[in-house]
């Protein structure tokens, strides 16, 4: 079992990477051996729920699979489910599943009786490499991604890359878009590793998967430690591809595209806009698109059925949480591995770029 500490403020929490069975004692120690309330979805419950039987309170609280879990309705059903199980104030809650389960369960944990510790056991590549680390929680509302949420740092995260054996290829590819993102932000050597090993990772190579998951967790831990509450600019770099990506998810109709698919298109658009604004060599964007194309991730709006929807996309981007009155804050790039935060992208340049897509 490898431990990575994620610092925030004066404190930190451990991310344990290894066999879930060997982490059960660490989890149940948080509740002094009492059974822990479990939040998951039906598919993950069927595939992996049994691994938590020794420590979980029965029955588990179930949310709908996928992005549909991130609604007010499912948030309310979790809070009610915790109340029905007489979960006491401050009792740790376990979230087993992908980023959607983690986001809504984390939000419920931050609200229930004014806050209970959450233990994340991520089961998708996206959640293991990214969403389970860092304490952002959210649900979607008013047709917008992640409109309501909190910061709620986990008490513990347990990452068992072997849980990914059961993940379908489309979900694995979606998570891989976030993996590639880490190389593009500040780690060109890792992007080169992705070019060399990404296809093997997606074909089921366990060593490649372990390497990528561990690498991304360490990278995210460093960025979160520098800027836990996402105010200083460092953590914002994790949003590379996401202002476009969230707009694309919303424009497609929330839940139709997978998050990582929208992010893949968003990453390429961030490089293309950076080139247009003179920050970056267009060849870098082409190299990124070539790699994502090779692993069969979408790289253009027409790949996701959104050709000619630039106007709607622009409106969604202007409504994004990160938009200021001068224009949206966007993560742009100077090169592969050299992302930076542009706090107010010139509105006209952005409009012209997006409308022409
Ligand atoms: N909080 C954050 O910092 C953060 C970061 C990135 C993304 N996100 C959010 O994460 C969400 C996407 O999460 P996701 O990509 O993990 O998908 P998901 O949670 O929506 O799950 C996708 C599907 O995979 C299934 N599944 C999960 N684990 C499985 C396994 N091991 N085997 C077989 N099937 C399995 C689920 O049942 C579900 O049907 C988005 O809402 C996104 O906004 C949050
Ligand atoms: Zn993301």
XYZ file of C-alpha atoms and ligand atoms in Angstrom:
402
model
C 0.000 0.000 0.000
C 1.408 3.388 -1.039
C 0.348 6.494 0.894
C 0.228 9.975 -0.630
C -0.582 12.814 1.783
C -2.722 15.638 0.429
C -2.104 18.814 2.429
C -4.674 21.570 2.854
C -4.257 24.443 5.269
C -2.581 23.140 8.423
C -3.685 19.554 7.929
C -3.682 16.708 5.429
C -5.473 13.465 4.521
C -4.027 10.209 3.218
C -4.664 8.653 -0.170
C -3.959 4.924 0.103
C -3.121 3.283 -3.223
C -3.318 -0.512 -3.296
C -5.581 -3.459 -2.548
C -8.945 -2.354 -1.136
C -9.158 -5.459 1.082
C -6.021 -4.344 2.882
C -7.428 -0.868 3.515
C -10.634 -1.981 5.271
C -9.066 -1.680 8.730
C -7.982 1.896 8.003
C -11.530 2.764 6.953
C -13.326 1.148 9.872
C -10.843 2.682 12.329
C -12.400 6.047 11.447
C -15.686 4.875 12.987
C -14.160 2.857 15.845
C -15.315 -0.312 14.109
C -18.975 0.754 13.741
C -20.541 -0.093 10.341
C -20.211 2.883 7.988
C -23.054 4.265 5.825
C -22.303 3.524 2.176
C -23.377 5.578 -0.851
C -22.997 3.973 -4.254
C -24.877 3.192 -7.483
C -26.517 -0.100 -8.494
C -23.879 -1.137 -11.007
C -20.935 -0.460 -8.712
C -22.804 -2.121 -5.852
C -23.265 -5.280 -7.928
C -19.656 -5.338 -9.105
C -17.720 -4.204 -6.058
C -20.097 -3.623 -3.142
C -19.294 -7.041 -1.676
C -15.737 -5.913 -0.956
C -17.105 -3.529 1.675
C -19.553 -5.959 3.294
C -17.374 -6.385 6.415
C -17.475 -2.666 7.217
C -20.630 -1.225 5.574
C -23.971 -0.405 7.179
C -26.748 -2.278 5.333
C -28.579 -1.491 3.173
C -26.442 0.974 1.194
C -27.885 4.260 -0.083
C -28.215 4.069 -3.864
C -28.127 6.904 -6.381
C -28.805 6.726 -10.121
C -25.840 5.702 -12.255
C -23.768 8.324 -14.046
C -24.255 12.082 -14.210
C -27.953 11.629 -13.296
C -26.747 11.161 -9.700
C -25.829 14.840 -9.501
C -29.314 16.282 -8.910
C -31.125 17.990 -6.018
C -33.401 14.960 -5.912
C -30.612 12.495 -5.315
C -28.933 14.861 -2.840
C -32.191 14.933 -0.889
C -32.544 11.157 -1.072
C -29.048 10.702 0.370
C -29.706 13.114 3.235
C -33.016 11.353 3.957
C -31.320 7.953 3.682
C -28.715 8.981 6.241
C -31.474 10.190 8.570
C -33.429 6.912 8.149
C -30.297 5.027 9.167
C -29.906 7.246 12.245
C -26.432 8.269 11.181
C -25.058 10.385 13.985
C -23.455 13.788 13.577
C -19.796 13.451 12.632
C -20.033 9.775 11.604
C -17.864 8.970 8.580
C -19.675 8.169 5.319
C -18.243 6.077 2.482
C -18.703 6.928 -1.212
C -17.987 4.006 -3.560
C -18.194 4.849 -7.251
C -17.176 7.220 -10.010
C -16.952 10.984 -9.927
C -20.722 11.401 -10.002
C -21.264 9.350 -6.845
C -18.274 11.062 -5.219
C -19.485 14.566 -6.080
C -23.050 14.137 -4.758
C -22.044 11.998 -1.763
C -19.363 14.524 -0.827
C -21.930 17.309 -0.988
C -24.390 15.337 1.137
C -21.640 14.589 3.675
C -20.740 18.272 3.891
C -24.385 19.168 4.612
C -25.690 16.309 6.755
C -25.936 17.527 10.351
C -23.582 20.351 9.280
C -20.886 17.992 8.163
C -19.705 14.403 8.345
C -16.313 13.077 7.236
C -16.298 11.403 3.822
C -14.190 8.468 2.675
C -13.857 8.206 -1.096
C -13.323 4.842 -2.775
C -13.196 5.831 -6.443
C -13.997 3.146 -9.008
C -13.431 4.905 -12.354
C -10.171 6.053 -13.889
C -11.482 9.612 -13.815
C -12.303 9.454 -10.121
C -9.062 7.695 -9.154
C -6.839 10.040 -11.133
C -8.721 13.214 -10.416
C -12.129 13.756 -8.842
C -11.725 11.845 -5.555
C -8.731 13.997 -4.639
C -9.215 17.622 -3.742
C -12.513 17.954 -1.930
C -14.699 19.604 -4.568
C -18.319 18.465 -4.360
C -21.194 19.410 -6.646
C -24.512 18.759 -8.287
C -25.778 20.168 -11.587
C -28.714 22.568 -11.696
C -30.501 24.888 -14.137
C -28.875 22.991 -17.010
C -25.399 23.948 -15.769
C -22.616 21.704 -14.573
C -21.587 21.772 -10.927
C -23.718 24.821 -10.157
C -24.189 24.005 -6.464
C -21.360 22.579 -4.404
C -18.975 22.914 -1.507
C -15.378 22.241 -0.588
C -15.330 19.214 1.683
C -11.945 17.569 2.030
C -12.122 13.792 2.465
C -10.926 12.120 5.640
C -9.417 9.295 3.594
C -9.232 8.180 -0.036
C -8.608 4.546 -0.984
C -7.586 3.925 -4.587
C -7.466 0.353 -5.836
C -6.585 0.450 -9.558
C -7.707 -3.180 -9.968
C -11.322 -2.010 -9.495
C -10.961 -0.570 -13.010
C -10.911 -4.077 -14.527
C -14.708 -3.972 -14.831
C -14.955 -0.495 -16.355
C -16.200 -0.335 -19.937
C -13.855 1.052 -22.615
C -15.813 4.255 -23.181
C -15.657 5.140 -19.472
C -11.962 4.286 -19.365
C -11.267 6.584 -22.336
C -13.268 9.363 -20.694
C -11.084 9.137 -17.586
C -7.989 9.033 -19.741
C -8.741 12.559 -20.996
C -8.166 13.814 -17.422
C -4.953 11.785 -17.215
C -3.597 13.449 -20.368
C -4.603 16.820 -18.905
C -1.924 16.501 -16.202
C 0.789 16.232 -18.852
C -0.582 19.216 -20.714
C -0.723 21.438 -17.616
C 2.882 21.302 -16.443
C 4.466 17.965 -17.227
C 5.564 17.508 -20.861
C 7.461 14.328 -19.960
C 4.213 12.791 -18.706
C 2.454 13.768 -21.924
C 5.233 11.983 -23.825
C 4.653 8.969 -21.533
C 0.949 9.118 -22.463
C 1.844 9.155 -26.155
C 3.988 6.062 -25.622
C 1.777 4.118 -23.190
C -1.769 5.527 -23.415
C -2.976 2.936 -25.912
C -1.634 0.100 -23.720
C -3.283 1.625 -20.642
C -6.624 1.710 -22.441
C -6.148 -1.853 -23.668
C -5.932 -3.031 -20.052
C -2.207 -2.868 -19.207
C -2.299 -2.879 -15.405
C 1.218 -1.488 -14.923
C 0.483 1.445 -17.206
C -2.777 2.084 -15.346
C -1.086 1.986 -11.941
C 1.660 4.294 -13.106
C -0.797 6.835 -14.514
C -3.106 6.776 -11.481
C -0.218 7.224 -9.013
C 1.331 9.974 -11.108
C -1.912 11.947 -11.407
C -2.710 11.608 -7.698
C 0.701 13.029 -6.782
C 0.299 15.845 -9.304
C -3.149 16.730 -8.016
C -1.978 16.539 -4.396
C 0.722 19.116 -5.155
C -1.705 21.481 -6.858
C -4.362 21.141 -4.157
C -1.791 21.717 -1.399
C -0.715 24.938 -3.093
C -4.254 26.299 -3.404
C -6.827 24.131 -1.589
C -9.760 26.527 -2.016
C -9.028 27.370 -5.654
C -8.358 31.060 -5.100
C -4.652 31.482 -5.859
C -4.598 30.428 -9.489
C -2.507 27.224 -9.153
C -5.463 24.889 -8.665
C -7.350 26.640 -11.444
C -4.901 25.091 -13.910
C -6.687 21.771 -13.314
C -9.517 23.362 -15.269
C -7.537 23.191 -18.496
C -10.102 22.218 -21.132
C -12.969 22.532 -18.661
C -14.501 25.924 -19.462
C -15.024 24.647 -22.978
C -15.714 21.147 -21.636
C -18.447 22.145 -19.197
C -20.054 24.301 -21.913
C -19.920 21.340 -24.294
C -21.466 18.988 -21.715
C -24.269 21.461 -21.084
C -24.784 22.289 -24.779
C -25.101 18.578 -25.572
C -27.624 18.166 -22.751
C -26.197 17.145 -19.393
C -25.506 13.421 -19.208
C -25.377 12.780 -22.963
C -21.606 13.093 -23.310
C -19.230 11.699 -20.747
C -17.325 14.335 -18.815
C -13.935 13.255 -20.173
C -15.222 13.256 -23.747
C -16.235 16.895 -23.391
C -12.912 17.657 -21.699
C -10.991 16.031 -24.580
C -12.640 18.415 -27.054
C -12.097 21.253 -24.568
C -8.373 20.524 -24.285
C -7.919 20.794 -28.039
C -9.999 23.988 -28.176
C -7.880 25.527 -25.394
C -4.750 24.843 -27.468
C -6.355 26.201 -30.643
C -7.514 29.394 -28.907
C -4.070 29.812 -27.345
C -2.507 29.552 -30.804
C -4.997 32.069 -32.214
C -4.130 34.546 -29.452
C -0.435 34.094 -30.224
C 0.489 32.299 -27.003
C 1.345 28.906 -28.429
C 2.663 27.177 -31.558
C -0.287 25.619 -33.452
C 1.828 22.460 -33.861
C 1.417 21.757 -30.137
C -2.363 21.700 -30.471
C -2.052 19.395 -33.473
C 0.124 17.013 -31.461
C -2.470 16.938 -28.658
C -5.311 16.332 -31.116
C -3.350 13.566 -32.834
C -2.816 11.730 -29.562
C -6.446 12.046 -28.473
C -7.632 11.005 -31.953
C -5.376 7.954 -31.799
C -7.022 6.760 -28.578
C -10.461 7.516 -30.074
C -11.423 10.458 -27.926
C -13.359 13.274 -29.617
C -11.334 16.370 -30.477
C -13.810 18.589 -32.363
C -17.358 19.817 -31.874
C -18.564 17.867 -34.903
C -17.246 14.663 -33.285
C -19.785 15.149 -30.505
C -22.670 16.299 -32.692
C -22.275 19.975 -31.837
C -21.062 21.444 -35.122
C -22.271 25.017 -35.552
C -23.403 25.425 -31.942
C -20.708 27.985 -31.078
C -23.267 30.635 -30.113
C -24.915 28.419 -27.495
C -21.525 27.267 -26.250
C -20.391 30.865 -25.810
C -23.478 31.715 -23.758
C -22.834 28.724 -21.500
C -19.186 29.669 -21.091
C -20.108 33.232 -20.137
C -22.437 31.819 -17.459
C -19.632 29.655 -16.051
C -18.661 30.114 -12.411
C -15.242 31.311 -13.443
C -16.435 34.151 -15.679
C -15.712 37.742 -14.566
C -17.415 40.885 -15.865
C -14.520 41.412 -18.306
C -14.817 37.954 -19.796
C -14.374 34.365 -18.735
C -11.223 33.243 -16.960
C -9.727 30.508 -19.099
C -6.757 28.238 -18.733
C -4.600 28.731 -21.814
C -1.219 27.312 -22.806
C 2.182 28.536 -23.954
C 3.162 24.995 -24.926
C 2.475 21.376 -23.973
C 3.174 21.372 -20.229
C 2.962 25.163 -19.849
C -0.611 26.107 -18.921
C -1.453 29.468 -17.389
C -4.589 31.199 -16.149
C -5.811 34.080 -18.308
C -8.108 35.899 -15.897
C -10.109 37.733 -18.539
C -9.892 36.452 -22.090
C -10.770 39.279 -24.510
C -14.470 38.809 -25.125
C -14.367 39.648 -28.820
C -11.541 37.274 -29.620
C -13.301 34.486 -27.738
C -16.633 35.201 -29.473
C -15.033 35.144 -32.906
C -13.201 31.899 -32.104
C -16.199 30.072 -30.679
C -18.660 31.288 -33.336
C -16.364 29.993 -36.048
C -16.275 26.478 -34.578
N -14.918 16.830 -7.874
C -13.999 16.977 -8.800
O -12.934 17.536 -8.548
C -14.240 16.425 -10.178
C -13.167 16.341 -11.080
C -13.408 15.769 -12.330
C -14.682 15.319 -12.668
N -15.695 15.421 -11.757
C -17.041 14.936 -12.084
O -17.009 13.517 -12.181
C -18.149 13.118 -12.970
C -17.751 11.992 -13.893
O -17.339 10.891 -13.148
P -16.909 9.501 -13.819
O -16.277 9.745 -15.126
O -16.147 8.808 -12.775
O -18.265 8.786 -14.166
P -19.571 8.424 -13.298
O -19.339 8.550 -11.861
O -20.665 9.230 -13.910
O -19.746 6.852 -13.602
C -19.930 6.416 -14.887
C -20.488 5.009 -14.962
O -19.478 4.055 -14.661
C -20.017 3.039 -13.809
N -18.907 2.522 -13.028
C -18.229 3.152 -12.038
N -17.214 2.390 -11.615
C -17.261 1.241 -12.331
C -16.458 0.057 -12.362
N -15.369 -0.077 -11.594
N -16.806 -0.922 -13.223
C -17.878 -0.795 -14.053
N -18.652 0.309 -14.081
C -18.349 1.309 -13.236
C -21.085 3.748 -13.019
O -22.056 2.830 -12.578
C -21.653 4.712 -14.048
O -22.650 4.082 -14.796
C -18.637 14.349 -13.682
O -19.854 14.765 -13.130
C -17.567 15.374 -13.424
O -18.077 16.688 -13.400
C -15.491 15.950 -10.529
Zn -12.815 17.124 -15.075
